């Protein structure tokens, strides 16, 4: 990303704040202009003393200087107040909305083929740096620039020679810093990449902490984390040591400029070009300008770091969502639930959101090509039918569900819902009409009520306990209800009451059923249940499936026995479609599956 593109993006992001920032800018300009007044009045006082002006005039000058300082304090307070009210909290909020909004635009497919640790690190650092960047630029860099410009301009106005010397010093110093920036940009990016790798690694360790502890690998984890951090720190230290050395060299420029101004100024006073008071004024102004500039060099380092984080973050936001909804999608009120797959070939892509797209080649594991998970699959599920998918593990059953909910678009073929291509449907509306239970049920660290009603749009707040009771009975959630002290308001999930795999699945089933969906999908949703609960839930599923299309993926023969038809998948291909009896007669893969199950009993 070129600097120009980068700046364009920054402006885009801060566009809503342009007037607010303009107002802050006006405050800053006023405050910095007042900064010029005090040295001027002090110089004038010196001249008044030299020319033996009456004391009253001197007191007047001092009084004006005091008033200017007081006004400056007042303006400062107003500026702070304004910033607190309109900038300091609004910018992080705005950034947060942009980030979460953008992440939700990515397809499910993009998210699942993503290292969550890396993604998190980029989001956190990027979001933070972008707000910090705005504040550093607004509160530190811009005031300095404004002040330096004002000081140089007035000096030039009052004396060409001194002004030109100051201008030369300032320009030289800025050129030097831009050069430094250019010199260190790439290396700083490398360090930033290492930092991301480190925090990805640490997140992985934390995510798998149970694994670490159960294998007694604490010292390994600590050592590996330390090693990864050491690597980053070494690179970082080397880089910034060199930076600091060069920056120190550069700080000779302001020092030298000051000296030249002093010498030339003294000479000009000697020649009678201006008074001692004016010399004092010029010295104070140029000192002010040059010392402000030196401050920039320290801010500069922060700025380079922020720039690299923000750039990574922008790169992430720049990744195109791979599932796009048309501008005027078909948006039916209800779905009949007829589902047709026509020659669908579906391949999981390794297109990651937060990974460095250009640097993928370095990682030998990143580009491993994977064959399609569904090959040329065709089948029809009539509206209201209950259909079971069977097949060995890895056959592509869950992929059928992924394709159906448009986690990612298929490479080839068409998925047709009630006669409409899935790609022309309003995806949100369609997903609202689907109730889906996965083998691994995701839970929020929140109340049971929140978890069950999460899928409801807007209606969640109005769900009555009676309604919940009914769903709890259907999903057998009520069978572990006695463990929950506060009923539906008990916190479940990570920090609350721990649920077993089977209990989680029941919450997942409740979440799907309460939506009263047009299409119900169970992807090995009862695999963690004991046979008693499984039998109960099977009855509920049967009841719930009345009048709506239902897809059941299950291993147990008992679960699928009631299906209107069974679709057999084998290595991503449809190996047979029919009833149990038909398949037993003419579908070898199905026979094998059933036989294996019988032999296991
Ligand atoms: P199952 O029939 O067990 O549900 P899946 O549909 O989950 O099988 O998987 C089908 C194939 O697709 C498997 O070979 C699996 O390795 C692959 N696969 C599944 N999910 C992903 C993914 N997110 N990224 C890449 N490959 C995947
Ligand atoms: Mg599966």
XYZ file of C-alpha atoms and ligand atoms in Angstrom:
629
model
C 0.000 0.000 0.000
C 1.430 3.323 -1.086
C 1.510 6.237 1.325
C -1.013 8.082 -0.825
C -3.449 5.178 -0.721
C -2.856 4.885 2.981
C -3.685 8.547 3.558
C -6.753 8.237 1.363
C -7.949 5.369 3.512
C -7.262 7.316 6.698
C -9.324 10.215 5.355
C -12.111 7.829 4.415
C -12.180 6.402 7.906
C -12.179 9.808 9.562
C -14.560 11.381 7.101
C -17.444 11.606 9.608
C -15.175 13.571 11.941
C -13.967 16.145 9.460
C -15.939 19.072 10.936
C -15.148 18.111 14.490
C -11.495 17.918 13.595
C -11.693 21.225 11.772
C -13.037 22.841 14.951
C -10.254 21.322 17.023
C -7.862 22.673 14.426
C -9.214 26.205 14.873
C -8.752 25.942 18.646
C -5.219 24.719 18.103
C -4.398 27.548 15.709
C -5.732 30.139 18.193
C -3.794 28.667 21.084
C -0.588 28.444 19.083
C -1.020 32.036 17.821
C -1.234 33.190 21.440
C 2.050 31.367 22.006
C 3.683 33.957 19.739
C 2.374 36.864 21.727
C 4.221 36.300 24.987
C 7.764 36.367 23.517
C 6.772 39.427 21.484
C 5.576 41.310 24.569
C 8.646 40.253 26.522
C 10.936 41.579 23.771
C 8.979 44.805 23.682
C 9.371 45.121 27.450
C 13.138 44.745 27.116
C 13.194 47.523 24.511
C 11.005 49.727 26.724
C 13.471 49.213 29.571
C 16.441 50.076 27.370
C 14.795 53.254 26.107
C 13.783 54.240 29.662
C 10.028 54.320 28.992
C 7.775 55.203 31.979
C 7.036 52.356 34.395
C 3.312 52.481 33.594
C 3.998 51.411 30.005
C 6.120 48.506 31.206
C 3.391 47.375 33.601
C 0.895 47.608 30.750
C 3.022 45.301 28.557
C 3.409 42.796 31.371
C -0.329 43.015 32.057
C -1.170 42.252 28.409
C 1.224 39.289 28.456
C -0.544 37.970 31.557
C -3.959 38.422 29.933
C -2.777 36.552 26.825
C -1.599 33.656 28.985
C -4.925 33.559 30.843
C -6.860 33.572 27.586
C -4.665 30.751 26.375
C -5.474 28.677 29.457
C -9.175 29.315 28.899
C -8.963 28.257 25.264
C -7.044 25.179 26.298
C -9.756 24.190 28.710
C -12.433 24.656 26.053
C -10.448 22.601 23.620
C -10.022 19.744 26.098
C -13.716 19.837 26.888
C -14.688 19.807 23.260
C -12.318 16.943 22.511
C -13.603 14.875 25.401
C -17.167 15.399 24.277
C -16.768 14.960 20.547
C -13.546 13.148 19.704
C -11.917 11.067 22.389
C -14.694 8.525 22.754
C -16.358 8.858 19.389
C -13.340 7.799 17.374
C -12.771 4.459 19.142
C -16.525 3.818 18.909
C -16.517 4.570 15.211
C -13.492 2.295 14.675
C -15.193 -0.480 16.576
C -18.317 -0.232 14.429
C -16.267 -0.285 11.238
C -14.305 -3.327 12.389
C -17.175 -5.451 13.623
C -19.279 -4.435 10.631
C -16.566 -5.425 8.218
C -15.867 -8.725 9.966
C -19.537 -9.601 9.676
C -19.361 -9.018 5.926
C -16.867 -11.814 5.488
C -18.292 -15.186 4.649
C -18.450 -18.017 7.131
C -15.986 -19.808 4.848
C -13.486 -16.974 5.197
C -13.769 -17.015 8.956
C -13.399 -20.747 9.410
C -10.263 -20.955 7.332
C -8.617 -18.354 9.524
C -6.250 -18.441 12.437
C -8.320 -16.790 15.125
C -5.279 -15.741 17.168
C -3.753 -13.848 14.276
C -7.065 -12.254 13.406
C -7.586 -11.117 16.959
C -4.110 -9.662 17.228
C -4.512 -7.662 14.020
C -7.915 -6.380 15.007
C -6.875 -5.337 18.490
C -3.649 -3.677 17.447
C -5.131 -2.099 14.345
C -8.188 -0.730 16.067
C -6.117 0.627 18.908
C -3.470 2.119 16.647
C -5.971 3.806 14.391
C -7.553 5.667 17.316
C -4.140 6.409 18.737
C -2.972 7.647 15.364
C -5.853 10.097 15.158
C -5.165 11.402 18.623
C -1.406 11.679 18.195
C -1.814 13.497 14.912
C -4.593 15.737 16.170
C -3.229 16.628 19.596
C 0.499 16.433 19.104
C 1.618 16.571 15.503
C -0.826 19.186 14.184
C -0.272 21.652 17.071
C 3.460 21.377 16.508
C 3.157 21.878 12.775
C 0.827 24.839 13.216
C 3.131 26.416 15.733
C 6.256 25.892 13.654
C 4.566 27.332 10.564
C 3.274 30.357 12.493
C 6.630 31.002 14.147
C 8.541 30.721 10.903
C 6.028 32.920 9.093
C 6.116 35.764 11.638
C 9.887 35.617 11.889
C 10.093 35.883 8.098
C 7.640 38.768 8.212
C 9.669 40.780 10.701
C 13.127 39.885 9.439
C 13.995 38.204 6.151
C 17.483 37.027 7.105
C 16.602 35.428 10.446
C 13.410 34.063 8.920
C 15.275 32.409 6.059
C 17.783 30.802 8.416
C 14.947 29.422 10.526
C 13.106 28.232 7.436
C 16.234 26.489 6.160
C 16.793 24.744 9.506
C 13.162 23.647 9.751
C 13.059 22.372 6.162
C 16.322 20.501 6.515
C 15.150 18.829 9.670
C 11.802 17.798 8.192
C 13.537 16.439 5.086
C 15.844 14.450 7.327
C 12.931 12.938 9.216
C 11.094 11.997 6.065
C 14.274 10.286 4.930
C 14.448 8.378 8.226
C 10.859 7.352 7.767
C 11.644 6.023 4.325
C 14.705 4.212 5.645
C 12.927 2.410 8.470
C 9.488 1.746 7.062
C 10.153 -1.725 5.655
C 12.086 -2.898 8.658
C 9.427 -1.619 11.035
C 6.907 -3.619 9.048
C 9.014 -6.737 9.440
C 9.131 -6.220 13.195
C 5.398 -5.676 13.251
C 4.924 -8.963 11.418
C 7.084 -10.739 13.985
C 5.010 -9.172 16.739
C 1.839 -10.526 15.179
C 3.388 -13.956 14.861
C 4.324 -13.827 18.507
C 0.904 -12.808 19.699
C -0.675 -15.413 17.437
C 1.559 -18.019 19.047
C 0.698 -16.864 22.548
C -3.012 -16.883 21.752
C -2.673 -20.447 20.479
C -1.041 -21.517 23.713
C -3.782 -19.866 25.769
C -6.489 -21.360 23.593
C -5.036 -24.818 24.140
C -4.019 -24.275 27.744
C -5.900 -27.365 28.848
C -3.857 -29.452 26.436
C -0.665 -27.848 27.715
C -1.511 -28.635 31.328
C -2.848 -32.151 30.797
C 0.415 -33.050 29.082
C 2.459 -31.270 31.749
C 4.024 -29.049 29.095
C 4.089 -25.862 31.182
C 7.802 -25.327 30.879
C 7.668 -25.989 27.142
C 4.902 -23.418 26.729
C 6.756 -20.830 28.807
C 9.994 -21.484 26.985
C 8.456 -21.335 23.527
C 6.549 -18.135 24.312
C 9.731 -16.596 25.699
C 11.703 -17.624 22.644
C 9.171 -16.168 20.279
C 9.091 -12.896 22.222
C 12.893 -12.750 22.406
C 13.009 -12.983 18.626
C 10.695 -10.011 18.280
C 12.493 -8.011 20.922
C 15.911 -8.562 19.415
C 14.770 -7.428 15.997
C 12.916 -4.505 17.529
C 15.815 -3.422 19.711
C 18.295 -3.494 16.833
C 15.962 -1.483 14.655
C 15.205 1.220 17.193
C 18.782 1.511 18.399
C 19.788 2.387 14.869
C 16.842 4.733 14.611
C 17.723 6.509 17.834
C 21.343 6.888 16.751
C 20.365 8.475 13.456
C 17.690 10.611 15.096
C 20.315 11.900 17.517
C 22.488 12.812 14.573
C 19.544 14.672 13.094
C 18.990 16.650 16.282
C 22.263 18.428 15.464
C 20.285 20.356 12.847
C 18.109 22.366 15.304
C 21.057 22.936 17.633
C 23.160 24.277 14.793
C 20.315 26.430 13.475
C 19.841 27.997 16.905
C 23.494 28.829 17.070
C 23.497 30.425 13.595
C 20.448 32.527 14.454
C 22.075 33.703 17.657
C 25.336 34.638 15.908
C 23.710 36.332 12.913
C 21.157 38.055 15.183
C 23.906 39.441 17.435
C 25.770 40.691 14.393
C 22.637 42.396 13.060
C 22.019 44.109 16.412
C 25.632 45.267 16.383
C 25.027 46.683 12.887
C 21.927 48.421 14.221
C 19.446 46.502 12.074
C 17.170 45.794 15.038
C 17.044 46.262 18.795
C 18.112 43.936 21.600
C 14.406 43.421 22.338
C 13.874 42.120 18.821
C 16.858 39.810 19.165
C 15.237 38.393 22.294
C 11.959 37.951 20.401
C 13.632 36.155 17.466
C 15.615 33.906 19.783
C 12.533 32.936 21.738
C 10.492 32.304 18.616
C 13.143 30.237 16.877
C 13.906 28.294 20.051
C 10.247 27.529 20.402
C 9.964 26.349 16.811
C 13.103 24.219 16.919
C 12.420 22.588 20.262
C 8.921 21.698 19.072
C 10.443 20.089 16.014
C 12.806 17.961 18.074
C 9.759 16.632 19.878
C 8.428 15.379 16.586
C 11.428 13.135 16.184
C 10.377 11.204 19.296
C 6.783 11.119 18.210
C 8.040 9.937 14.888
C 8.986 6.548 16.238
C 5.512 6.046 17.657
C 4.092 7.196 14.381
C 6.065 4.631 12.372
C 4.867 1.874 14.690
C 1.268 2.998 14.450
C 1.544 3.312 10.704
C 2.610 -0.306 10.341
C -0.155 -1.615 12.620
C -2.767 0.471 10.889
C -1.520 -0.614 7.486
C -1.923 -4.269 8.438
C -5.382 -3.497 9.687
C -6.303 -1.708 6.458
C -4.948 -4.657 4.489
C -7.320 -6.832 6.460
C -10.300 -4.575 5.841
C -9.360 -4.542 2.169
C -9.887 -8.273 1.721
C -13.035 -8.677 -0.319
C -15.879 -10.616 1.259
C -16.258 -13.667 -0.966
C -19.998 -14.082 -0.553
C -21.820 -11.100 -1.994
C -25.520 -10.391 -1.923
C -27.068 -8.694 -4.933
C -28.412 -5.140 -4.569
C -32.055 -6.201 -4.930
C -32.251 -9.700 -3.551
C -35.361 -11.855 -3.528
C -36.809 -11.616 -0.036
C -39.726 -13.983 0.561
C -41.751 -13.860 3.783
C -41.651 -17.576 4.250
C -39.809 -20.407 2.582
C -41.545 -23.558 1.437
C -38.226 -25.287 1.892
C -37.652 -27.026 -1.413
C -33.907 -27.463 -1.834
C -32.205 -28.504 -5.059
C -28.488 -29.091 -5.510
C -27.548 -29.199 -9.192
C -24.073 -30.535 -9.968
C -22.586 -28.713 -7.007
C -18.826 -28.805 -6.645
C -17.661 -27.146 -3.463
C -14.084 -26.492 -2.490
C -12.853 -24.959 0.738
C -10.566 -22.068 -0.053
C -7.496 -21.038 1.805
C -8.131 -17.345 1.416
C -7.533 -15.868 4.766
C -8.607 -12.546 6.098
C -5.780 -11.541 8.350
C -2.922 -13.450 6.801
C -0.368 -11.560 4.810
C -1.646 -12.377 1.415
C 1.644 -11.644 -0.271
C 3.790 -13.483 2.190
C 1.934 -16.736 2.116
C 4.616 -18.384 0.010
C 6.973 -18.412 2.984
C 4.729 -20.764 4.865
C 4.929 -24.238 3.369
C 1.711 -25.333 5.051
C -0.378 -22.397 3.971
C -0.938 -23.206 0.344
C -1.565 -26.943 0.577
C -4.152 -27.590 -2.109
C -7.189 -29.474 -1.011
C -9.527 -31.313 -3.292
C -13.208 -30.398 -3.477
C -15.287 -31.501 -0.492
C -18.336 -31.975 -2.734
C -18.067 -33.225 -6.290
C -20.836 -32.764 -8.767
C -23.488 -33.400 -6.128
C -27.109 -33.357 -7.264
C -30.215 -34.060 -5.238
C -33.608 -32.599 -4.479
C -35.274 -32.195 -1.113
C -38.982 -31.514 -1.476
C -40.676 -28.925 0.709
C -41.638 -30.442 4.053
C -39.564 -33.563 3.582
C -37.279 -35.024 6.223
C -34.027 -36.108 4.633
C -31.079 -37.816 6.244
C -27.504 -37.580 5.015
C -25.206 -40.445 5.830
C -21.642 -41.233 4.976
C -18.375 -41.860 6.682
C -16.524 -39.092 8.395
C -15.127 -36.599 5.881
C -17.640 -37.640 3.221
C -18.932 -34.087 2.870
C -22.085 -34.098 5.001
C -21.308 -30.907 6.883
C -20.158 -29.384 3.627
C -23.687 -29.834 2.257
C -24.874 -27.691 5.154
C -22.109 -25.149 4.559
C -23.064 -24.900 0.909
C -26.726 -24.574 1.826
C -26.215 -21.687 4.239
C -23.860 -20.078 1.727
C -20.820 -20.217 3.964
C -19.029 -19.904 0.674
C -20.210 -20.140 -2.928
C -19.691 -23.427 -4.761
C -17.108 -23.600 -7.519
C -19.619 -25.037 -9.912
C -23.281 -25.852 -10.000
C -26.345 -24.296 -8.504
C -28.232 -24.417 -5.262
C -31.894 -23.606 -5.711
C -34.283 -22.772 -2.904
C -37.988 -22.730 -3.781
C -37.034 -22.133 -7.404
C -34.630 -19.231 -6.684
C -30.890 -19.494 -7.015
C -29.328 -19.121 -3.575
C -27.206 -16.266 -4.938
C -30.213 -14.055 -5.663
C -31.829 -14.632 -2.272
C -31.629 -12.184 0.584
C -29.055 -14.097 2.588
C -29.991 -12.635 5.969
C -33.650 -13.425 5.441
C -32.781 -16.948 4.343
C -30.543 -17.585 7.327
C -33.239 -16.248 9.630
C -35.513 -18.934 8.252
C -33.045 -21.710 9.045
C -32.617 -23.398 12.401
C -29.328 -25.191 12.585
C -27.735 -27.332 15.264
C -24.095 -28.282 14.898
C -22.180 -31.019 16.590
C -20.146 -28.385 18.412
C -22.655 -25.917 19.822
C -21.212 -22.448 20.387
C -22.264 -20.831 23.632
C -21.928 -17.258 24.730
C -20.672 -16.717 28.240
C -24.124 -15.464 29.176
C -27.442 -16.638 30.579
C -29.311 -19.687 29.357
C -32.081 -17.359 28.193
C -29.641 -15.274 26.138
C -28.148 -18.390 24.587
C -31.476 -19.930 23.656
C -32.996 -16.765 22.251
C -29.881 -15.510 20.459
C -31.144 -16.433 16.999
C -34.396 -14.526 17.345
C -34.559 -11.275 15.550
C -35.916 -8.527 17.779
C -38.343 -10.923 19.399
C -35.806 -12.195 21.937
C -36.883 -9.701 24.585
C -40.509 -10.739 24.329
C -40.085 -14.474 24.771
C -42.092 -15.572 27.795
C -41.035 -18.189 30.311
C -43.970 -20.307 29.214
C -42.653 -20.323 25.670
C -39.196 -21.165 26.956
C -40.624 -23.994 29.063
C -42.193 -25.535 26.002
C -38.947 -25.359 24.053
C -36.992 -26.641 27.056
C -39.192 -29.680 27.168
C -38.856 -30.373 23.458
C -35.089 -30.081 23.576
C -34.767 -31.864 26.927
C -33.088 -28.796 28.406
C -35.551 -29.215 31.273
C -33.837 -32.467 32.205
C -30.824 -30.636 33.588
C -32.772 -27.611 34.719
C -32.516 -28.597 38.392
C -28.772 -27.910 38.229
C -29.363 -24.298 37.269
C -29.837 -22.163 40.362
C -31.372 -19.170 38.672
C -33.311 -21.026 35.995
C -33.149 -19.326 32.634
C -31.065 -16.531 34.102
C -28.216 -18.778 35.118
C -24.961 -17.953 33.411
C -23.737 -20.843 31.303
C -20.595 -20.974 29.203
C -17.025 -20.284 30.186
C -17.486 -18.416 33.432
C -20.805 -19.877 34.463
C -22.228 -23.327 35.019
C -20.289 -25.723 32.842
C -22.424 -27.801 30.534
C -21.462 -31.206 29.243
C -21.291 -31.886 25.502
C -24.766 -33.371 25.513
C -26.210 -30.490 27.530
C -24.689 -27.981 25.123
C -26.295 -29.825 22.249
C -29.661 -29.570 23.938
C -29.235 -25.813 24.310
C -28.323 -25.726 20.619
C -31.464 -27.645 19.749
C -33.569 -25.279 21.849
C -31.966 -22.327 20.068
C -32.885 -23.791 16.685
C -36.425 -24.795 17.634
C -37.415 -21.484 19.223
C -36.838 -19.767 15.875
C -39.719 -21.780 14.450
C -37.697 -22.048 11.261
C -38.827 -23.046 7.782
C -35.848 -25.333 7.400
C -34.386 -27.320 10.281
C -30.898 -28.781 10.128
C -29.308 -31.165 12.599
C -25.648 -31.844 11.901
C -24.743 -34.701 14.252
C -26.748 -32.798 16.790
C -27.435 -35.761 19.011
C -24.050 -37.437 18.785
C -23.120 -36.514 22.359
C -26.396 -37.643 23.897
C -26.985 -40.858 25.764
C -29.541 -43.160 24.224
C -32.298 -42.114 26.630
C -32.039 -38.424 25.824
C -31.414 -39.239 22.198
C -34.688 -41.150 22.019
C -36.546 -38.253 23.635
C -35.021 -35.701 21.317
C -35.661 -37.896 18.313
C -39.344 -37.708 19.161
C -39.095 -33.930 19.478
C -37.316 -33.678 16.163
C -40.015 -35.785 14.589
C -42.637 -33.506 16.037
C -40.755 -30.364 15.088
C -40.104 -31.549 11.571
C -43.815 -31.714 10.786
C -44.652 -29.154 8.140
C -41.101 -28.072 7.449
C -38.088 -29.265 5.572
C -35.723 -31.092 7.895
C -32.181 -32.247 7.245
C -30.680 -34.747 9.635
C -27.071 -35.790 9.636
C -26.480 -38.605 12.059
C -24.538 -41.739 12.618
C -27.054 -43.719 14.569
C -29.372 -45.674 12.412
C -32.202 -45.025 14.852
C -31.982 -41.294 14.242
C -32.352 -41.565 10.500
C -34.869 -44.372 10.345
C -37.806 -41.988 10.142
C -36.480 -39.955 7.256
C -38.539 -39.759 4.071
C -35.365 -40.401 2.186
C -31.716 -40.982 2.801
C -28.893 -39.491 0.757
C -25.616 -41.372 0.908
C -22.398 -39.444 0.463
C -19.070 -41.016 -0.231
C -15.876 -39.012 -0.741
C -17.839 -35.915 -1.664
C -20.075 -37.632 -4.173
C -23.684 -38.696 -3.951
C -23.529 -42.479 -3.824
C -27.222 -43.186 -3.525
C -30.626 -41.725 -2.760
C -33.601 -43.660 -1.501
C -35.313 -45.279 1.450
C -33.473 -47.591 3.789
C -34.781 -50.700 2.043
C -33.979 -49.438 -1.424
C -30.463 -48.449 -0.420
C -29.840 -51.761 1.318
C -30.597 -53.414 -1.986
C -28.640 -51.311 -4.411
C -26.169 -49.044 -2.607
C -22.955 -50.707 -1.580
C -21.529 -47.795 0.495
C -24.780 -47.636 2.465
C -24.766 -51.359 3.117
C -21.231 -51.091 4.406
C -22.145 -48.238 6.738
C -25.059 -50.139 8.209
C -23.077 -53.338 8.530
C -20.299 -51.558 10.374
C -22.839 -50.145 12.761
C -24.473 -53.480 13.373
C -21.122 -55.085 14.047
C -20.348 -52.348 16.568
C -23.511 -53.013 18.572
P -18.346 -34.795 7.243
O -19.038 -35.699 6.288
O -17.581 -35.572 8.250
O -19.231 -33.770 7.840
P -17.067 -32.516 6.051
O -18.130 -32.041 5.145
O -16.877 -31.772 7.308
O -17.250 -34.060 6.364
O -15.683 -32.501 5.286
C -15.520 -32.900 3.955
C -14.086 -32.647 3.533
O -13.824 -31.272 3.529
C -13.087 -33.278 4.467
O -12.081 -33.873 3.647
C -12.520 -32.142 5.257
O -11.156 -32.333 5.521
C -12.706 -30.964 4.339
N -13.015 -29.738 5.110
C -14.014 -29.567 5.969
N -14.028 -28.323 6.483
C -12.982 -27.671 5.919
C -12.436 -26.347 6.008
N -12.970 -25.400 6.781
N -11.350 -26.048 5.274
C -10.804 -26.985 4.480
N -11.252 -28.227 4.340
C -12.329 -28.597 5.039
Mg -19.497 -33.189 9.804
